[in-house]
Tab-separated table of C-alpha atoms in Angstrom:
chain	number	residue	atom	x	y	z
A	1	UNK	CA	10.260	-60.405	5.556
A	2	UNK	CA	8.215	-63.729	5.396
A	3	UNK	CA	4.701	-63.869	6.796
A	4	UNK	CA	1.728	-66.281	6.207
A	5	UNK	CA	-1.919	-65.578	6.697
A	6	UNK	CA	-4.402	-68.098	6.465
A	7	UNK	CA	-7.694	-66.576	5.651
A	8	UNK	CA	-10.930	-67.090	6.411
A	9	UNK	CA	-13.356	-65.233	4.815
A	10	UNK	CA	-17.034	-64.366	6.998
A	11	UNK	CA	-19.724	-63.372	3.767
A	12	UNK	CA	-19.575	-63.805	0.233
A	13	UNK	CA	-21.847	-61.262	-0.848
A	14	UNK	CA	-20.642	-58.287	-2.842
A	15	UNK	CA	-17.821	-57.016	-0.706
A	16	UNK	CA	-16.219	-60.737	0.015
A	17	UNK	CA	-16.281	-61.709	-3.271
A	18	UNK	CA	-14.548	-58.385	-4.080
A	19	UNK	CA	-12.047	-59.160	-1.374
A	20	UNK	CA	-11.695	-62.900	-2.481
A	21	UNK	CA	-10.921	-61.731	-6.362
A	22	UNK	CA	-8.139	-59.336	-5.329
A	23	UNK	CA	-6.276	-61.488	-2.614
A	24	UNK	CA	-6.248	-64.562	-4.877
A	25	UNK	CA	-6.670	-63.219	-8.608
A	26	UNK	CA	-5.555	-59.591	-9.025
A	27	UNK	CA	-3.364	-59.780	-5.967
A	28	UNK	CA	-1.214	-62.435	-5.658
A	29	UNK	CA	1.622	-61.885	-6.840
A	30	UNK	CA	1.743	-58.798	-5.034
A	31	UNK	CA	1.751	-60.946	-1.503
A	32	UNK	CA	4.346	-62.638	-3.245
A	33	UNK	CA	6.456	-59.677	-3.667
A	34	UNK	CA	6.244	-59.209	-0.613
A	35	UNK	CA	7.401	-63.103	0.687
A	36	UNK	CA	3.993	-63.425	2.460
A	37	UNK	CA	1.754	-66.408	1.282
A	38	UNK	CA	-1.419	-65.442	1.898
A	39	UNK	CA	-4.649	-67.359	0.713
A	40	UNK	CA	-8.027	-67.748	1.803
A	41	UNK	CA	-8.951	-71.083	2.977
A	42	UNK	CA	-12.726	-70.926	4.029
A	43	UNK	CA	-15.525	-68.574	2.787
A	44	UNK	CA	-18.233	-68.837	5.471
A	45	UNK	CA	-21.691	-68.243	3.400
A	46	UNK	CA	-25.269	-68.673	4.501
A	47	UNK	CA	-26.516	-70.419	1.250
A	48	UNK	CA	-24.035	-72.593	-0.129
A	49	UNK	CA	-26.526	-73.181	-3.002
A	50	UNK	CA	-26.293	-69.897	-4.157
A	51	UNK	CA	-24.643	-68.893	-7.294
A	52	UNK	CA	-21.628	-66.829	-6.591
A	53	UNK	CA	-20.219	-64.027	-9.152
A	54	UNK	CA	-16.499	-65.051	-8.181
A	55	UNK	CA	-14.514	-68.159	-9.297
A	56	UNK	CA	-13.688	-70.215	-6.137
A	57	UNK	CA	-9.950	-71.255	-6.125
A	58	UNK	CA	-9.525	-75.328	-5.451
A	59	UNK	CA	-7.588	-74.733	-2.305
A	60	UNK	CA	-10.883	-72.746	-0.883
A	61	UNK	CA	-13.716	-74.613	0.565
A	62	UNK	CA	-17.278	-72.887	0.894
A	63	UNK	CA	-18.999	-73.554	4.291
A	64	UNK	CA	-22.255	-73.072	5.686
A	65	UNK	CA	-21.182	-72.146	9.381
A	66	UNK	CA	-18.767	-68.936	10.641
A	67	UNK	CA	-17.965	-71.448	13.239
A	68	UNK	CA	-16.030	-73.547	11.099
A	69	UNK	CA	-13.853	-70.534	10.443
A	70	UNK	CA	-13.193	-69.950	13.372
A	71	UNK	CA	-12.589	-73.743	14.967
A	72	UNK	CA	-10.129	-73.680	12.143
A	73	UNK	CA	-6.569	-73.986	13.564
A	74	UNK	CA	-4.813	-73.344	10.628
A	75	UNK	CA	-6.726	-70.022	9.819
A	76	UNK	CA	-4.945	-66.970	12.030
A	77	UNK	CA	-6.846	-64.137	9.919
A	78	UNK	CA	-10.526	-64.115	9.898
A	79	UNK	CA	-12.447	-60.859	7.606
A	80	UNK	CA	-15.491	-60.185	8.750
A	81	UNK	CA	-17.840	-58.581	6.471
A	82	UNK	CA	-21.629	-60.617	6.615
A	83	UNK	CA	-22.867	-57.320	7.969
A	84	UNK	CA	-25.629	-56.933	10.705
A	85	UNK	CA	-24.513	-56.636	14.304
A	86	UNK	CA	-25.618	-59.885	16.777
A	87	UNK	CA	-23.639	-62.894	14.670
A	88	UNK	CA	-20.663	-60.717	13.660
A	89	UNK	CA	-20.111	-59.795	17.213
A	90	UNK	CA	-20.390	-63.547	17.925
A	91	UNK	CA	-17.654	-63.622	14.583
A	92	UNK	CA	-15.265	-60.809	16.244
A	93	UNK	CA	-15.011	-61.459	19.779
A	94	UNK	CA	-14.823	-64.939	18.972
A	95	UNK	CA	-11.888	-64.658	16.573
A	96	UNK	CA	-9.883	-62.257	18.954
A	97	UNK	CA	-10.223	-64.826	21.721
A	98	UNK	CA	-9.453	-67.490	19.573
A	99	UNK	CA	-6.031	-65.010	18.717
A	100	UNK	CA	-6.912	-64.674	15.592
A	101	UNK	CA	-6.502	-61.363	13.855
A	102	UNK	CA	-9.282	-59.741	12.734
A	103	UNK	CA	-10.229	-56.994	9.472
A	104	UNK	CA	-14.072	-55.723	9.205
A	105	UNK	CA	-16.335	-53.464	7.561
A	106	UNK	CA	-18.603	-53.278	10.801
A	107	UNK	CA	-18.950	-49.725	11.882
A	108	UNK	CA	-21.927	-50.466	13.265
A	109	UNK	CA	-20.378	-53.326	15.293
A	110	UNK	CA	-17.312	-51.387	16.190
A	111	UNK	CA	-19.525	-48.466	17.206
A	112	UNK	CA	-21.837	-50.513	19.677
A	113	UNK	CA	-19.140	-52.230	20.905
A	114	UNK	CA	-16.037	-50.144	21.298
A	115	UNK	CA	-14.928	-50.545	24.915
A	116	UNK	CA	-15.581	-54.377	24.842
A	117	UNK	CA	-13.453	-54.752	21.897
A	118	UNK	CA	-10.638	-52.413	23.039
A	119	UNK	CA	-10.845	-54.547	26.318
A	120	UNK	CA	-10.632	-58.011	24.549
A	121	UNK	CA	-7.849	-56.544	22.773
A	122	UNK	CA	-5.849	-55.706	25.413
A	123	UNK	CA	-6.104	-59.230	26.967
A	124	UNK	CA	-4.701	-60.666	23.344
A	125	UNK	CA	-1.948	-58.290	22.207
A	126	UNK	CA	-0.931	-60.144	19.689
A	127	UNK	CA	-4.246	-59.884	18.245
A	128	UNK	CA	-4.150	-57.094	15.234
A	129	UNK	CA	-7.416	-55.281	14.408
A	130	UNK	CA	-7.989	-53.892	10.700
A	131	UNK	CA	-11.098	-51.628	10.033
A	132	UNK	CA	-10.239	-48.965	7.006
A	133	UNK	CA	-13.324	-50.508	5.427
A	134	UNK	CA	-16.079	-48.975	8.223
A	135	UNK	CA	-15.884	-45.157	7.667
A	136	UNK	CA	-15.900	-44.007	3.996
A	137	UNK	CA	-14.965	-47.472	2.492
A	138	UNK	CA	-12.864	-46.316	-0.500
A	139	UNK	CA	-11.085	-43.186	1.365
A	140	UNK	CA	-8.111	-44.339	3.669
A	141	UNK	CA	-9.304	-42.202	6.487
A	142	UNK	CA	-8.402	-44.162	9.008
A	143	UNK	CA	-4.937	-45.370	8.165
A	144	UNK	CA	-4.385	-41.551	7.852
A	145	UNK	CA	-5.628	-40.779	11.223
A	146	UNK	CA	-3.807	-43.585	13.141
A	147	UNK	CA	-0.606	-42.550	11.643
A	148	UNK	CA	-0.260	-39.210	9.997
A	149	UNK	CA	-1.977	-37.007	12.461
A	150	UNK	CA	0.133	-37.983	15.749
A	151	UNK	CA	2.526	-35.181	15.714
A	152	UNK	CA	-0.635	-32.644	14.955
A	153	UNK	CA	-3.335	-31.867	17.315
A	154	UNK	CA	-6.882	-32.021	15.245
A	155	UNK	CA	-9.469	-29.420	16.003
A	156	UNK	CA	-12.169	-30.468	13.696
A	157	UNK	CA	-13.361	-33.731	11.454
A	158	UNK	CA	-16.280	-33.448	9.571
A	159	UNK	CA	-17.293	-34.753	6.056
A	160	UNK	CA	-19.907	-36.275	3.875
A	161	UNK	CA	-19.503	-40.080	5.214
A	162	UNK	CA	-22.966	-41.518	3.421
A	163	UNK	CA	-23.342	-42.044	-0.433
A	164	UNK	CA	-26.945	-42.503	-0.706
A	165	UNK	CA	-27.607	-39.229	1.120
A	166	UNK	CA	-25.631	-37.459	-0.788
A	167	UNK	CA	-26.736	-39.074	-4.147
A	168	UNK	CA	-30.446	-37.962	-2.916
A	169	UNK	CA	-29.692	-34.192	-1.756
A	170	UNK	CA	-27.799	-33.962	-5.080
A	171	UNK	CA	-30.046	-34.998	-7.088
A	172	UNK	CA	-33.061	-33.018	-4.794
A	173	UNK	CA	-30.607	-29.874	-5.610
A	174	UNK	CA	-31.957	-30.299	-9.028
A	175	UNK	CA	-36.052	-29.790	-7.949
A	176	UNK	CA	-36.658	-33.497	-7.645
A	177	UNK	CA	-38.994	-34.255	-4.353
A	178	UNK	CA	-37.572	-36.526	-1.756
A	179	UNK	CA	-40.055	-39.672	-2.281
A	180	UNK	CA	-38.815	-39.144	-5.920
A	181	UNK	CA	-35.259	-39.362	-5.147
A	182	UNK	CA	-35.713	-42.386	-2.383
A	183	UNK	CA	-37.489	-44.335	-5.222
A	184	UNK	CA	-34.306	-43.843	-7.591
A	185	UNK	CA	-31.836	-44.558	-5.077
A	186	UNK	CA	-33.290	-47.898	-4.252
A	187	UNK	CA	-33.796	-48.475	-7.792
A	188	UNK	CA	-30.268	-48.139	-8.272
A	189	UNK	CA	-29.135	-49.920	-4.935
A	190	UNK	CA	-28.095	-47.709	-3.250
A	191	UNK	CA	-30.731	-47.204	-0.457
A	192	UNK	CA	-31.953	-50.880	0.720
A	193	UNK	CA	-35.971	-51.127	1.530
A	194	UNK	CA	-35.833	-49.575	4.636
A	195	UNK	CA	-33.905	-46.647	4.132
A	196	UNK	CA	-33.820	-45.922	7.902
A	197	UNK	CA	-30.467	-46.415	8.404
A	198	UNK	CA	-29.041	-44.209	5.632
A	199	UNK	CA	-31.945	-41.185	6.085
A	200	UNK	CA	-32.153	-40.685	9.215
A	201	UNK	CA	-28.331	-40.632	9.792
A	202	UNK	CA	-28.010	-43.579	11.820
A	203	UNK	CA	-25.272	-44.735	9.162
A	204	UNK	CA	-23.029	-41.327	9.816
A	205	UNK	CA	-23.606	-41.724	13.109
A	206	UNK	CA	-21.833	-44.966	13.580
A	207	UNK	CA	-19.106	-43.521	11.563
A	208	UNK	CA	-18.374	-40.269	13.019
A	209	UNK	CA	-18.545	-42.543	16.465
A	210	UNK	CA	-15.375	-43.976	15.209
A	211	UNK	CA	-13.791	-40.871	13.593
A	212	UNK	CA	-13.697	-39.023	16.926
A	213	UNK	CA	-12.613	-42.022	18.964
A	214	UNK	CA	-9.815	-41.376	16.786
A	215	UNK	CA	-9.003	-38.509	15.981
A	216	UNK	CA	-9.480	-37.169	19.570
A	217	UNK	CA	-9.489	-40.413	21.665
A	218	UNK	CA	-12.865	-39.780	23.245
A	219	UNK	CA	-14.954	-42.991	23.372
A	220	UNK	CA	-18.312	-41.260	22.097
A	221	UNK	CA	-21.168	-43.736	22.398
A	222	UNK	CA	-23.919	-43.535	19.492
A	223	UNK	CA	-26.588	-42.910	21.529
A	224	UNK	CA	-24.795	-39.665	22.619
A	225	UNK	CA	-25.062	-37.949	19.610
A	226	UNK	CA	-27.496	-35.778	18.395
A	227	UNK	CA	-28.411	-37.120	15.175
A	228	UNK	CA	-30.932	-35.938	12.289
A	229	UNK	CA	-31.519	-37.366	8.877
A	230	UNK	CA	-32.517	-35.323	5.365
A	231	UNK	CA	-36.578	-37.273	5.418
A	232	UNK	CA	-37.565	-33.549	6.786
A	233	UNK	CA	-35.034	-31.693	3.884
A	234	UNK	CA	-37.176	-31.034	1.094
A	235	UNK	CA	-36.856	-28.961	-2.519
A	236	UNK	CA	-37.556	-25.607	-1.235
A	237	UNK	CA	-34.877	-26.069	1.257
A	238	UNK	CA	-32.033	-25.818	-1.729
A	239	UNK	CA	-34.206	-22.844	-3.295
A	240	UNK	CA	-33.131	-20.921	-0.204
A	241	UNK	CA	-30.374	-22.194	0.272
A	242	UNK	CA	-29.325	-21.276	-3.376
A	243	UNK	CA	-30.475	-17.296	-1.816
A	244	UNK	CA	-27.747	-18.035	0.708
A	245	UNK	CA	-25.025	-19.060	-2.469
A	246	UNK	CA	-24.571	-21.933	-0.044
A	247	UNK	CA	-26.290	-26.170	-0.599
A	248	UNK	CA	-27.024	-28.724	1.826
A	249	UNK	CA	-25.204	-31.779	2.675
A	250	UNK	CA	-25.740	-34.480	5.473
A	251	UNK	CA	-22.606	-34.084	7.400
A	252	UNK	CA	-21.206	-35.967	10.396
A	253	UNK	CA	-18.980	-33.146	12.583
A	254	UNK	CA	-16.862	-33.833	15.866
A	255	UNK	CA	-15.206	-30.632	17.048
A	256	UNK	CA	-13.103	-29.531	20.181
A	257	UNK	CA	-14.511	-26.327	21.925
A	258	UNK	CA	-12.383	-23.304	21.608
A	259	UNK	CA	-10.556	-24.015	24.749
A	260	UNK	CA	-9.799	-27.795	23.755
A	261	UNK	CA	-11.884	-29.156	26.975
A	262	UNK	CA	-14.877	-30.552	25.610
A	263	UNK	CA	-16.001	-32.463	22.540
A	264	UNK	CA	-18.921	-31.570	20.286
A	265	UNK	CA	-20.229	-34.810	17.880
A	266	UNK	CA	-23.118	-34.157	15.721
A	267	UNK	CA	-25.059	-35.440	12.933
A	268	UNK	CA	-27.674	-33.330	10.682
A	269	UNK	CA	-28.032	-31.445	7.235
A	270	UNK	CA	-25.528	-28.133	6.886
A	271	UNK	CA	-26.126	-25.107	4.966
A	272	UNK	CA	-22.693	-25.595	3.481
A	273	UNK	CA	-20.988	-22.589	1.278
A	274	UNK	CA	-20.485	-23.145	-1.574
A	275	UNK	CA	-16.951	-21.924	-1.781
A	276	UNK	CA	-16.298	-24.879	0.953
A	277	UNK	CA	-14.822	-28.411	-0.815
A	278	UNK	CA	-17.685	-30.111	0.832
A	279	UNK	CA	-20.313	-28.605	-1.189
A	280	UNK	CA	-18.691	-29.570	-4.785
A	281	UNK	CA	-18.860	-32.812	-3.470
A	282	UNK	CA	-21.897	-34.605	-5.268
A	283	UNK	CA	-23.384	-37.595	-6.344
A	284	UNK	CA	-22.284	-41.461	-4.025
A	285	UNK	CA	-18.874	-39.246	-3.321
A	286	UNK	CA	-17.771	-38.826	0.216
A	287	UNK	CA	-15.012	-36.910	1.493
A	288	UNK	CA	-14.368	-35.908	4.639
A	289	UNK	CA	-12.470	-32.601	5.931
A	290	UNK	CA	-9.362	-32.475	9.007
A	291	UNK	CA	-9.078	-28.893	10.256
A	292	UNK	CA	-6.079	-29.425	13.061
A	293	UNK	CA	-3.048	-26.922	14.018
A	294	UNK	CA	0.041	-28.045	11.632
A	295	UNK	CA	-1.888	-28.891	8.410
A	296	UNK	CA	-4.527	-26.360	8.459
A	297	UNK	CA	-6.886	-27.998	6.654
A	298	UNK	CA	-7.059	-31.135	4.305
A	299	UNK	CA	-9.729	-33.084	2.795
A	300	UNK	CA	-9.922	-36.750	1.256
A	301	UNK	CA	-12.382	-37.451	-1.125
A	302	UNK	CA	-13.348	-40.854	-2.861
A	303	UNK	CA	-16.326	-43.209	-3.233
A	304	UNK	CA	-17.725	-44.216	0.085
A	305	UNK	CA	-19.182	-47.411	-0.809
A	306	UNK	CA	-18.976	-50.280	-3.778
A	307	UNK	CA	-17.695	-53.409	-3.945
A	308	UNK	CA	-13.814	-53.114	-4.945
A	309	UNK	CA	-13.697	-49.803	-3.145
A	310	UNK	CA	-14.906	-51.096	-0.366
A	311	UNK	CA	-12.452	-54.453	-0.979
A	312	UNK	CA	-9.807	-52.377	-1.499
A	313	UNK	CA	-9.692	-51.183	2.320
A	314	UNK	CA	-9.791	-54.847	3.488
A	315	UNK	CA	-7.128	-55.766	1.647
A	316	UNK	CA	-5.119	-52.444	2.522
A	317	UNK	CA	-5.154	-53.959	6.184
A	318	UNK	CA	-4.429	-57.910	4.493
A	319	UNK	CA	-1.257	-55.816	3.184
A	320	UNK	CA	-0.488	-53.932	6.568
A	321	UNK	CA	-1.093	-56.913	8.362
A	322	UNK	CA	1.243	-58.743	6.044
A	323	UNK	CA	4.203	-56.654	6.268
A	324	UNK	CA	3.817	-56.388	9.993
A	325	UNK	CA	2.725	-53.011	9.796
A	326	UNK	CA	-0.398	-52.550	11.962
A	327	UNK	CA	-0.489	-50.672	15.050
A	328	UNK	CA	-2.845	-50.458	18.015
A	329	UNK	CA	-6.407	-49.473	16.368
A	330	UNK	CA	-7.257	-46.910	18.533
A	331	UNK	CA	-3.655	-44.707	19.586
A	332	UNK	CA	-4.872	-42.290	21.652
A	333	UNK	CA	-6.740	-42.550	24.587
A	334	UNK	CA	-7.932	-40.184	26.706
A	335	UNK	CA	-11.584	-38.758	28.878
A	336	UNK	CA	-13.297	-35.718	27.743
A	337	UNK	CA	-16.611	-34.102	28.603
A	338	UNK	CA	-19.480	-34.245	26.165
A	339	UNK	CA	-20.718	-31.082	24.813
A	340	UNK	CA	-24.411	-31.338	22.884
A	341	UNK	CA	-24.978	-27.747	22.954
A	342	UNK	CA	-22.990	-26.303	20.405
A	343	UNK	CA	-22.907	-23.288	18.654
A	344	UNK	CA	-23.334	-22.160	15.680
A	345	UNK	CA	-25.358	-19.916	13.110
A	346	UNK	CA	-28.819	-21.687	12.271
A	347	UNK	CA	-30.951	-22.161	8.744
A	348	UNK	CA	-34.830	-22.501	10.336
A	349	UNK	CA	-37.896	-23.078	7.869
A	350	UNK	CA	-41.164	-22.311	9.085
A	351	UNK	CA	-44.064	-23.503	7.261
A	352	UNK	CA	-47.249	-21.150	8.487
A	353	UNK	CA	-50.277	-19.711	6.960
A	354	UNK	CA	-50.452	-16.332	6.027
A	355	UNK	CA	-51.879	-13.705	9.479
A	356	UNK	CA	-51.557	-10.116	10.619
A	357	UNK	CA	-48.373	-10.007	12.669
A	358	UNK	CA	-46.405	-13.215	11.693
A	359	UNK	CA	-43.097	-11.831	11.603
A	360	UNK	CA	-43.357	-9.508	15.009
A	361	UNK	CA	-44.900	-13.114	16.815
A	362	UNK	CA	-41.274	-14.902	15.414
A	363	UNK	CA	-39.347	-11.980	16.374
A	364	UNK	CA	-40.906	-12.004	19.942
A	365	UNK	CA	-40.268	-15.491	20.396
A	366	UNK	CA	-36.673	-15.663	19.508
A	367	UNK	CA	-35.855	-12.426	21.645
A	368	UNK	CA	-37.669	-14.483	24.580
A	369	UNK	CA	-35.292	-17.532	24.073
A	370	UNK	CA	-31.989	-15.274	22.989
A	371	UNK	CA	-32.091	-16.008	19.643
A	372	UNK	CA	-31.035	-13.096	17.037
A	373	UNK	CA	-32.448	-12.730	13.931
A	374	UNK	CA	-30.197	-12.400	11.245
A	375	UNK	CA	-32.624	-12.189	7.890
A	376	UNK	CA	-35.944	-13.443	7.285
A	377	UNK	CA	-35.889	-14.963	3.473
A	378	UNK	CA	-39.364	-15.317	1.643
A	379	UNK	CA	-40.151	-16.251	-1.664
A	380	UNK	CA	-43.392	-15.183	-3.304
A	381	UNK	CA	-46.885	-16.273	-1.971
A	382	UNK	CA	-48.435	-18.433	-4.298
A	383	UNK	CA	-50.707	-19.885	-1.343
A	384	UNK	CA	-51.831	-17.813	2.142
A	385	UNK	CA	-52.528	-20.960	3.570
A	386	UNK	CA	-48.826	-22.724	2.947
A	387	UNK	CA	-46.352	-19.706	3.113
A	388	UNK	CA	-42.629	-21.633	3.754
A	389	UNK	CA	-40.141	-18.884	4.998
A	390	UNK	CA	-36.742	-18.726	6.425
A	391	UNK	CA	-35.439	-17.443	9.283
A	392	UNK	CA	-31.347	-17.519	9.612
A	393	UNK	CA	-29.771	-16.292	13.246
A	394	UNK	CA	-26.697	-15.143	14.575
A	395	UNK	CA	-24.706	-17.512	16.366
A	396	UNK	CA	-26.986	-19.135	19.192
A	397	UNK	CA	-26.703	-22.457	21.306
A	398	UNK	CA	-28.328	-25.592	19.775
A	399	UNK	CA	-30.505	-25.608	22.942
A	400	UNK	CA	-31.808	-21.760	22.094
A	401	UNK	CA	-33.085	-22.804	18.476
A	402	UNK	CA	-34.743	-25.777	19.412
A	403	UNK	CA	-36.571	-23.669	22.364
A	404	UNK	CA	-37.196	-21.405	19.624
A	405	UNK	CA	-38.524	-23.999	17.289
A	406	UNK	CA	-40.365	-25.922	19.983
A	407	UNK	CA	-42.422	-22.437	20.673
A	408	UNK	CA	-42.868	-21.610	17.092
A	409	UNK	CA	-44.800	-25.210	16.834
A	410	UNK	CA	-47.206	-24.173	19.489
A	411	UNK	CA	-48.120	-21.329	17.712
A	412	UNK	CA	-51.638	-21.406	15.677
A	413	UNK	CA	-50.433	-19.980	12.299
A	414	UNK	CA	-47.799	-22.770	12.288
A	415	UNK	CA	-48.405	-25.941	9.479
A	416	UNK	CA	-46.181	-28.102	11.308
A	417	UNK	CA	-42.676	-28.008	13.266
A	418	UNK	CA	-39.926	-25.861	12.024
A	419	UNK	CA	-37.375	-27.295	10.270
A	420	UNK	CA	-33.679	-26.235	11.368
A	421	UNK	CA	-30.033	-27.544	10.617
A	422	UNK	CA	-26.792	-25.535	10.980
A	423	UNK	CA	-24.739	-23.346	8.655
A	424	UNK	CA	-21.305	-24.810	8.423
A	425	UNK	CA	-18.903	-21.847	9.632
């Protein structure tokens, strides 16, 4: 086999410059075991000033314009990984059009543009699309689901798919408060400035967009999915949950209903067991967990985020690419109802002040919107006016609780709205 791929690179930030030390430093004579010359000819870079933490090869020129990249005739690979959405769609589409073949870290691009990209595929066949760097960037999720998950049917993907989540509920486990955690987070770099992206789940949401697109087919569009962050989670939320021998993680889930017709896709907190994989999983870890019909159940774990792991997946598709090995990105394809409403048993805090008749008022309430009480978990009052208490159901519709919740608020013993999430079952 003898292949060449001329490179050009779209960012030089922390991932490219990962990506740029393994192709042409650590790499190289791998490519070369492989009789492919590959080399990176052009690193597109907004500040060509700017000192960069990775040696620049002679035979690589920095530039100050994507465009240059791409008007490149030479260069029939373009990686895409400035970040942001409106210039590296202009990066992308352009690229594929150009018949260039394209690798990126963009779930967020991939995720607001899905159809349009699948489309502009299909008008340039022989343009190959790599993107094992958008979900979980150091677990090979999606190599495994384009290719070892065809002769299975899946029932169930769900998973920890955000590092700085997961780094803050850990670490909130332990009693810290959630400003406390946010602060250390974006101490450590982790969380940028505005966190908004990572905490409120907008992050998982892009990802599990892509996850079900693939491991079911069904084009899932962001907007479609029920999504809430951990800002509401705070420290007395693991103090119960610890009651239930169970933690909490910020999970993305996309399940099939029991009769394989419609498609659930969710993201929120779970009161996770503890005897599940997913709740050892602590600290920037992510892993994510494949329930289907031949393999049961399996779960990859690894580091979501990073620069080399994150490097590593691009280069994983430079290699595919390379020997010829990359298939169509998205093999199945198929239409499948949307179902929000899913069920499940539900965690729901309620922060009140103390009154005569609390408890019958809840019960009341969640008979009048079919929701059935399961226990009621209180720890001792050390204040009548800020009583938090628990209230965990038998399995009801998403709708239900949130009726439940949304009368609960009204209520004039009630400090604020209740908070509820999910048990993972």
């Amino acid at each position: 086999m003898s292949s060449s791929l001329i490179v050009g690179l779209v960012g030089g930030g922390t991932v490219g410059g990962g990506v740029y030390d393994i192709v042409e430093h650590t790499h190289k004579d791998f490519f070369r075991s492989l009789g492919a010359h590959v080399q990176v000819k052009r690193i597109a870079v907004r500040n060509l000033t700017k000192q960069r933490d990775f040696s620049v090869a002679a035979h690589t020129e920095l530039v100050g314009d994507w465009r240059l990249v791409l008007d490149d005739p030479e260069i029939n690979t373009v990686i895409e990984v400035m970040g942001g959405i409106t210039e590296a769609k202009e990066v992308v589409f352009g690229a594929i059009a150009k018949g260039k073949h394209v690798i990126t870290a963009n779930k967020a691009l991939l995720a607001a543009y899905l159809p349009e990209i699948v489309d502009l595929l299909k008008k340039h066949p022989q343009v190959k699309l790599g993107y094992e760097a958008a979900v979980c960037g150091g677990i090979p999720i999606i190599h495994t689901l384009q290719n070892d998950y065809l002769g299975d049917q899946v029932s169930q993907i769900l998973g920890i798919m955000n590092g700085t989540t997961n780094f803050m509920l850990t670490k909130m486990e332990s009693g810290a408060d959630y400003g406390q955690v946010l602060a250390e987070a974006q101490a450590l770099g982790y969380a940028e400035a505005d966190p908004t992206a990572d905490v409120e789940g907008h992050d998982v949401q892009a990802k599990i967009a892509l996850l079900a697109k693939l491991a079911f087919g069904v084009h899932v569009p962001s907007d479609q999915i029920p999504t809430k962050g951990i800002s509401s989670v705070a420290s007395v939320d693991f103090e119960y949950a610890r009651l239930l021998n169970a933690t909490i993680k910020l999970l993305g889930m996309a399940q099939l209903s029991p009769d394989g017709k419609k498609l659930s896709v969710a993201v929120s907190p779970f009161i996770v067991p503890r005897e599940h994989p997913i709740a050892g999983t602590n600290g920037s870890t992510n892993i994510v967990n494949i329930s289907s019909r031949n393999l049961v159940s399996s779960s990859y774990i690894g580091p979501g985020a990073g620069r080399y792991p994150t490097a590593n997946s691009i280069v994983s598709d430079l290699v595919r690419l390379a020997r010829g090995l990359v298939g169509p990105p998205f093999p199945v394809d198929r239409a499948m109802p949307l179902e929000p409403d899913y069920t499940s048993r539900f965690y729901i805090r309620l922060r009140i002040r103390d009154q005569l008749g609390v408890i019958r008022v809840v019960g009341e309430i969640a008979e009048r919107h079919g929701v059935s009480i399961y226990a009621i978990l209180q720890n001792p009052i050390s204040d009548p006016n800020d009583i938090h208490f628990v209230v965990t159901t038998e399995p009801a519709r998403h709708s239900q609780v949130q009726a439940f919740a949304d009368d609960i608020e009204k209520q004039d013993f009630t400090k604020g709205p209740p908070l509820f999430f999910a048990f993972l079952l």
